[in-house]
Each structure stands twice: as structure tokens, then as C-alpha cells.
Amino acid sequence: MNNRITFTKILKHFHTVNKHRFKVFLLCCRVGIPIQGLFHDLSKYSKEEFWESVKYYQGDVSPIRNCKIQEGYSKAWLHHKGRNKHHYEYWYDYNLKEPTPMIPFRYVLEMICDSFAAGMTYQGKKWTQEYQLSYWNRVKDEARMKPEIKKLLTTVYETVAKKGLKAGLNRKYIKNLYDNM
Ligand SMILES: [Zn+2]
């Protein structure tokens, strides 16, 4: 595995981050959280996250994942999840009586936008509306997330798989699911 920092990798990683953030912003606008969308993932430009991700840049998978596979842990990820409330890992606390607490609605929305945008960014032209559900089904058992929120995400991804983004990535629809948890 080539973990050298090169100029090409710097440009490519920078481009991936910008592309992803722009997609998240557009999706966040759809669900009424444009400002949150604008500030999404800004910590990826910090030195702690940026340089590790350049080093482990691979193109088709997340550099954080790549680093975790090679090193056993990722400092960039620890930095990232400690600052970004749209990650359920931010809320997880094994010391709590309930280690997976409720996540405020606006961060659940941002989490959903993030997941779709990430799928679109890494899949490119291969992305289909069924993609997120199949990805989620592969990872959901491992996610240390409040079961009710897991169920909400499953419902949203199922709706998008069946009826498209417009039907599933819809603020009213998601709010209704959230309020009825
Ligand atoms: Zn993030």
C-alpha cells in the first residue's frame, strides 16, 4: 500500500471533500437546514484530519477506513467524531446508563443527508436509489445507535429505494417518523 503524501493526492482529497460537502449542502437545503449544510464536515480541513486522509487516500473508499484497516485506528476519525454531531458516534458514551442516547432531530437530518451524499460521492455514476439501503443493511448491526433511530433510518432508506429521494429525503416525512418514535 502506498501511503506517501503526493501533490496529486492532496488535490484529489481536497476535491473529494469539497465535492462531498457541496452534495451535503444541496441535500441539507432540501430538508431545510442550509446553514448546517454549509458548516458540514469543516473539521476535515483541520491538520489532524486533512493530512492523515491525504496519506491514506485511495479514491474509491474512505481514507479513514483505509487508515483503520492498516493502522488499527484513525486519529483523524477520533478528531472528526468528537466534533461533528451528525455522527451517532459523537453521542455514544459507554459510561451512560443508556449509551446510545436520543439524537436531536436536526442532526438526524444531517446524518441522513451525509449518508446519501457519501454514497453518491464514492459510487459516482454507479449510484442508484437502492444503494443506501443495501449499504445500510450491511453495516446497521454494528452501529451503536439508539434502536429507534436505526428503525427510522431503515424506513427512510427503504422509502428512497422504493420511491426515490423526493419521497424519502423529505423533512415532513422524517419529522413525522421522528416524533412517532
Ligand atoms: Zn462528518
mmCIF file of C-alpha atoms and ligand atoms in Angstrom:
data_model
loop_
_atom_site.group_PDB
_atom_site.id
_atom_site.type_symbol
_atom_site.label_atom_id
_atom_site.label_comp_id
_atom_site.label_asym_id
_atom_site.label_seq_id
_atom_site.Cartn_x
_atom_site.Cartn_y
_atom_site.Cartn_z
ATOM 1 C CA MET A 1 0.000 0.000 0.000
ATOM 2 C CA ASN A 2 1.359 3.399 -0.974
ATOM 3 C CA ASN A 3 0.977 5.854 1.900
ATOM 4 C CA ARG A 4 3.168 8.637 0.572
ATOM 5 C CA ILE A 5 1.881 12.198 0.553
ATOM 6 C CA THR A 6 1.894 13.419 -3.034
ATOM 7 C CA PHE A 7 0.675 16.604 -4.669
ATOM 8 C CA THR A 8 -1.886 14.627 -6.697
ATOM 9 C CA LYS A 9 -3.275 13.016 -3.554
ATOM 10 C CA ILE A 10 -3.532 16.434 -1.864
ATOM 11 C CA LEU A 11 -5.536 17.806 -4.798
ATOM 12 C CA LYS A 12 -7.685 14.711 -5.112
ATOM 13 C CA HIS A 13 -8.540 14.553 -1.412
ATOM 14 C CA PHE A 14 -9.265 18.295 -1.315
ATOM 15 C CA HIS A 15 -11.556 17.848 -4.308
ATOM 16 C CA THR A 16 -13.367 14.856 -2.728
ATOM 17 C CA VAL A 17 -14.009 16.818 0.478
ATOM 18 C CA ASN A 18 -15.340 19.834 -1.424
ATOM 19 C CA LYS A 19 -17.487 17.685 -3.694
ATOM 20 C CA HIS A 20 -18.924 15.795 -0.725
ATOM 21 C CA ARG A 21 -19.587 18.990 1.243
ATOM 22 C CA PHE A 22 -21.343 20.551 -1.738
ATOM 23 C CA LYS A 23 -23.590 17.492 -2.151
ATOM 24 C CA VAL A 24 -24.400 17.516 1.560
ATOM 25 C CA PHE A 25 -25.202 21.227 1.310
ATOM 26 C CA LEU A 26 -27.649 20.650 -1.560
ATOM 27 C CA LEU A 27 -29.359 17.788 0.289
ATOM 28 C CA CYS A 28 -29.467 19.827 3.523
ATOM 29 C CA CYS A 29 -31.205 22.639 1.598
ATOM 30 C CA ARG A 30 -33.923 20.171 0.600
ATOM 31 C CA VAL A 31 -34.657 19.352 4.230
ATOM 32 C CA GLY A 32 -34.476 22.950 5.472
ATOM 33 C CA ILE A 33 -31.094 23.058 7.208
ATOM 34 C CA PRO A 34 -28.946 25.086 4.734
ATOM 35 C CA ILE A 35 -26.702 26.702 7.379
ATOM 36 C CA GLN A 36 -25.922 23.334 8.940
ATOM 37 C CA GLY A 37 -25.199 22.077 5.431
ATOM 38 C CA LEU A 38 -22.774 24.937 4.883
ATOM 39 C CA PHE A 39 -20.830 24.094 8.049
ATOM 40 C CA HIS A 40 -20.913 20.340 7.453
ATOM 41 C CA ASP A 41 -17.596 18.496 7.985
ATOM 42 C CA LEU A 42 -15.471 21.674 8.204
ATOM 43 C CA SER A 43 -13.086 19.830 10.534
ATOM 44 C CA LYS A 44 -11.925 17.827 7.501
ATOM 45 C CA TYR A 45 -9.755 20.847 6.654
ATOM 46 C CA SER A 46 -8.006 20.717 10.037
ATOM 47 C CA LYS A 47 -4.428 19.459 10.028
ATOM 48 C CA GLU A 48 -5.385 16.483 12.208
ATOM 49 C CA GLU A 49 -7.863 15.189 9.643
ATOM 50 C CA PHE A 50 -6.543 16.556 6.370
ATOM 51 C CA TRP A 51 -3.026 15.101 6.310
ATOM 52 C CA GLU A 52 -3.952 11.643 7.504
ATOM 53 C CA SER A 53 -6.621 11.444 4.821
ATOM 54 C CA VAL A 54 -4.165 12.553 2.132
ATOM 55 C CA LYS A 55 -1.741 9.873 3.298
ATOM 56 C CA TYR A 56 -4.377 7.140 3.159
ATOM 57 C CA TYR A 57 -6.174 8.482 0.093
ATOM 58 C CA GLN A 58 -7.362 5.678 -2.181
ATOM 59 C CA GLY A 59 -10.148 7.162 -4.237
ATOM 60 C CA ASP A 60 -12.874 4.566 -4.074
ATOM 61 C CA VAL A 61 -13.045 4.065 -0.297
ATOM 62 C CA SER A 62 -12.872 6.495 2.606
ATOM 63 C CA PRO A 63 -9.261 7.230 3.663
ATOM 64 C CA ILE A 64 -10.355 6.919 7.295
ATOM 65 C CA ARG A 65 -11.474 3.364 6.663
ATOM 66 C CA ASN A 66 -8.263 2.671 4.829
ATOM 67 C CA CYS A 67 -6.209 4.024 7.736
ATOM 68 C CA LYS A 68 -8.209 1.979 10.260
ATOM 69 C CA ILE A 69 -7.572 -1.208 8.263
ATOM 70 C CA GLN A 70 -3.845 -0.520 8.049
ATOM 71 C CA GLU A 71 -3.136 1.007 11.466
ATOM 72 C CA GLY A 72 -5.919 -0.355 13.642
ATOM 73 C CA TYR A 73 -7.253 3.109 14.439
ATOM 74 C CA SER A 74 -7.567 6.528 12.845
ATOM 75 C CA LYS A 75 -6.657 9.719 14.693
ATOM 76 C CA ALA A 76 -8.491 11.709 12.035
ATOM 77 C CA TRP A 77 -11.677 9.830 12.831
ATOM 78 C CA LEU A 78 -11.312 10.314 16.592
ATOM 79 C CA HIS A 79 -10.855 14.038 15.903
ATOM 80 C CA HIS A 80 -13.796 14.080 13.497
ATOM 81 C CA LYS A 81 -16.399 12.204 15.534
ATOM 82 C CA GLY A 82 -15.607 14.269 18.628
ATOM 83 C CA ARG A 83 -16.585 17.473 16.822
ATOM 84 C CA ASN A 84 -19.336 16.555 14.391
ATOM 85 C CA LYS A 85 -22.763 15.991 15.895
ATOM 86 C CA HIS A 86 -24.174 14.415 12.737
ATOM 87 C CA HIS A 87 -22.264 11.237 13.576
ATOM 88 C CA TYR A 88 -24.024 8.889 16.013
ATOM 89 C CA GLU A 89 -20.580 8.083 17.406
ATOM 90 C CA TYR A 90 -20.465 11.660 18.755
ATOM 91 C CA TRP A 91 -23.374 10.813 21.075
ATOM 92 C CA TYR A 92 -22.250 7.336 22.072
ATOM 93 C CA ASP A 93 -20.987 7.168 25.653
ATOM 94 C CA TYR A 94 -20.394 3.767 27.211
ATOM 95 C CA ASN A 95 -20.487 5.324 30.701
ATOM 96 C CA LEU A 96 -24.094 6.337 30.350
ATOM 97 C CA LYS A 97 -26.916 4.186 31.642
ATOM 98 C CA GLU A 98 -28.217 4.389 28.095
ATOM 99 C CA PRO A 99 -25.008 4.505 25.979
ATOM 100 C CA THR A 100 -26.938 5.393 22.839
ATOM 101 C CA PRO A 101 -28.973 8.470 23.745
ATOM 102 C CA MET A 102 -31.505 10.273 21.619
ATOM 103 C CA ILE A 103 -30.022 12.412 18.846
ATOM 104 C CA PRO A 104 -31.626 15.839 18.227
ATOM 105 C CA PHE A 105 -33.749 15.956 15.076
ATOM 106 C CA ARG A 106 -31.561 18.375 13.121
ATOM 107 C CA TYR A 107 -28.529 16.112 13.469
ATOM 108 C CA VAL A 108 -30.552 13.079 12.408
ATOM 109 C CA LEU A 109 -31.462 15.059 9.282
ATOM 110 C CA GLU A 110 -27.831 15.992 8.652
ATOM 111 C CA MET A 111 -26.777 12.360 9.222
ATOM 112 C CA ILE A 112 -29.230 11.202 6.554
ATOM 113 C CA CYS A 113 -28.048 13.864 4.075
ATOM 114 C CA ASP A 114 -24.454 12.891 4.816
ATOM 115 C CA SER A 115 -25.082 9.204 4.175
ATOM 116 C CA PHE A 116 -26.724 9.833 0.809
ATOM 117 C CA ALA A 117 -24.045 12.308 -0.225
ATOM 118 C CA ALA A 118 -21.243 9.910 0.771
ATOM 119 C CA GLY A 119 -22.810 7.104 -1.265
ATOM 120 C CA MET A 120 -23.185 9.422 -4.256
ATOM 121 C CA THR A 121 -19.610 10.705 -3.926
ATOM 122 C CA TYR A 122 -17.992 7.275 -3.722
ATOM 123 C CA GLN A 123 -20.325 5.499 -6.177
ATOM 124 C CA GLY A 124 -20.368 8.281 -8.767
ATOM 125 C CA LYS A 125 -22.335 7.243 -11.846
ATOM 126 C CA LYS A 126 -22.941 3.785 -10.359
ATOM 127 C CA TRP A 127 -25.153 5.286 -7.623
ATOM 128 C CA THR A 128 -28.785 4.128 -7.587
ATOM 129 C CA GLN A 129 -31.627 4.939 -5.219
ATOM 130 C CA GLU A 130 -31.364 1.408 -3.789
ATOM 131 C CA TYR A 131 -27.694 1.878 -2.888
ATOM 132 C CA GLN A 132 -28.143 3.411 0.586
ATOM 133 C CA LEU A 133 -30.485 0.675 1.777
ATOM 134 C CA SER A 134 -28.152 -2.116 0.669
ATOM 135 C CA TYR A 135 -25.171 -0.340 2.286
ATOM 136 C CA TRP A 136 -27.138 0.251 5.489
ATOM 137 C CA ASN A 137 -28.225 -3.393 5.653
ATOM 138 C CA ARG A 138 -24.561 -4.394 5.604
ATOM 139 C CA VAL A 139 -23.498 -2.079 8.457
ATOM 140 C CA LYS A 140 -26.529 -1.462 10.663
ATOM 141 C CA ASP A 141 -25.993 -4.394 13.041
ATOM 142 C CA GLU A 142 -22.652 -2.936 14.117
ATOM 143 C CA ALA A 143 -23.923 0.623 14.597
ATOM 144 C CA ARG A 144 -24.143 1.554 18.286
ATOM 145 C CA MET A 145 -27.158 3.721 17.809
ATOM 146 C CA LYS A 146 -30.487 4.004 19.585
ATOM 147 C CA PRO A 147 -32.671 1.212 18.101
ATOM 148 C CA GLU A 148 -35.494 3.669 17.396
ATOM 149 C CA ILE A 149 -33.161 5.829 15.300
ATOM 150 C CA LYS A 150 -31.918 2.720 13.477
ATOM 151 C CA LYS A 151 -35.511 1.919 12.652
ATOM 152 C CA LEU A 152 -36.104 5.463 11.406
ATOM 153 C CA LEU A 153 -33.057 5.282 9.124
ATOM 154 C CA THR A 154 -34.154 1.884 7.782
ATOM 155 C CA THR A 155 -37.590 3.290 6.961
ATOM 156 C CA VAL A 156 -36.138 6.355 5.217
ATOM 157 C CA TYR A 157 -33.691 4.265 3.138
ATOM 158 C CA GLU A 158 -36.468 1.800 2.244
ATOM 159 C CA THR A 159 -38.692 4.644 1.094
ATOM 160 C CA VAL A 160 -35.918 6.129 -1.046
ATOM 161 C CA ALA A 161 -35.133 2.681 -2.515
ATOM 162 C CA LYS A 162 -38.785 2.201 -3.459
ATOM 163 C CA LYS A 163 -39.988 5.712 -4.271
ATOM 164 C CA GLY A 164 -36.902 7.867 -4.779
ATOM 165 C CA LEU A 165 -35.110 10.693 -2.985
ATOM 166 C CA LYS A 166 -38.002 13.118 -3.176
ATOM 167 C CA ALA A 167 -40.296 10.852 -1.171
ATOM 168 C CA GLY A 168 -37.791 9.704 1.460
ATOM 169 C CA LEU A 169 -35.497 12.670 1.899
ATOM 170 C CA ASN A 170 -38.329 14.877 2.944
ATOM 171 C CA ARG A 171 -38.350 16.940 6.143
ATOM 172 C CA LYS A 172 -42.049 16.470 6.945
ATOM 173 C CA TYR A 173 -41.860 12.753 6.344
ATOM 174 C CA ILE A 174 -38.772 12.318 8.522
ATOM 175 C CA LYS A 175 -40.118 14.623 11.260
ATOM 176 C CA ASN A 176 -43.240 12.522 11.429
ATOM 177 C CA LEU A 177 -41.183 9.353 11.856
ATOM 178 C CA TYR A 178 -39.015 11.083 14.492
ATOM 179 C CA ASP A 179 -41.986 12.356 16.501
ATOM 180 C CA ASN A 180 -43.588 8.934 16.484
ATOM 181 C CA MET A 181 -40.540 7.083 17.751
HETATM 182 ZN ZN ZN B 1 -18.808 14.029 9.013
#
